[in-house]
C-alpha angles and dihedrals in degrees: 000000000000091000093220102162102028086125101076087054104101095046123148121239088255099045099054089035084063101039093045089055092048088055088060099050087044088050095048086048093059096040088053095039099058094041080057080061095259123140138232135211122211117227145139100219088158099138099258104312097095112094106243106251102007100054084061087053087050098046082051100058097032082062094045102039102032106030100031109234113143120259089252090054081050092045088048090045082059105047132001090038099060091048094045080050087052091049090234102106085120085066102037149333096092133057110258148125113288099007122108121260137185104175141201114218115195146188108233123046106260098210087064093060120340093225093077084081097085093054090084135178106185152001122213115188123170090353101303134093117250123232096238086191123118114260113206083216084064109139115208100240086202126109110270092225104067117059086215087091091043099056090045097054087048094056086043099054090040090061103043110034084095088068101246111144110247117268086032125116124252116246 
């Protein structure tokens, strides 16, 4: 529906072939070097053709469920290792006493399958719960210039005018 990847559509034989072969290998590198105690950092740093939210639910279970690392490595991935990156994991990126925290609460249990991330229930920033509801003053924080973001912000706002909260099923 987003049309994320439709640009690897019109690839030659040759070229998938090789970029498929390449993903393998990227996904192996990141399987053995966490086992070798590295750390990863989610991310969609894609130059503007991920779609906002859900490419770092992609990246998540493309680590979990391609290149085998368990949904806590993935969680960690996510959260305490950026911080720790940033060299601000005093501050945030994990839940203790005196750290920041916005939290995702959710409806299934992640570390039985990542993807139950994106069933969420709600959302808690700065200590409030956020209204997760479409707004029809909703400003499309996208650049103008690409029609990625419009396209997103159409399939958004298809799904939720009817008020539903994002990740719940329609009646």
């Amino acid at each position: 529906i987003l049309n994320t990847y439709h640009h690897f559509d019109d690839l030659e034989p040759a070229e998938r072939e090789l970029r498929n072969s390449a993903y393998q290998n990227m996904l192996t590198f990141f399987h053995r070097f966490v086992a070798a105690g590295g750390k990863v950092m989610t991310g969609t740093d894609t130059g503007g053709w991920a779609v906002p939210g859900l490419g770092v639910h992609h990246e998540m279970e493309i680590l979990a469920d391609e290149a085998g690392l368990t949904p806590m490595q993935v969680i960690q991935a996510t959260t305490r290792n950026i911080a720790e990156g940033f060299r601000i994991l005093d501050q945030l990126g994990t839940i203790e006493e005196g750290k920041l925290a916005d939290i995702v609460i959710v409806n299934e249990d992640p570390l039985e399958q990542i993807s139950n991330l994106q069933d969420i229930k709600w959302v808690i920033k700065d200590g409030d719960l956020v209204d997760r509801t479409f707004s029809a003053s909703f400003q499309n924080p996208l650049p103008r210039g690409g029609t990625e973001g419009a396209a997103w912000v159409r399939a958004l706002s298809a799904q939720s005018m009817q008020g539903t909260e994002f990740g719940q099923p329609q009646p």
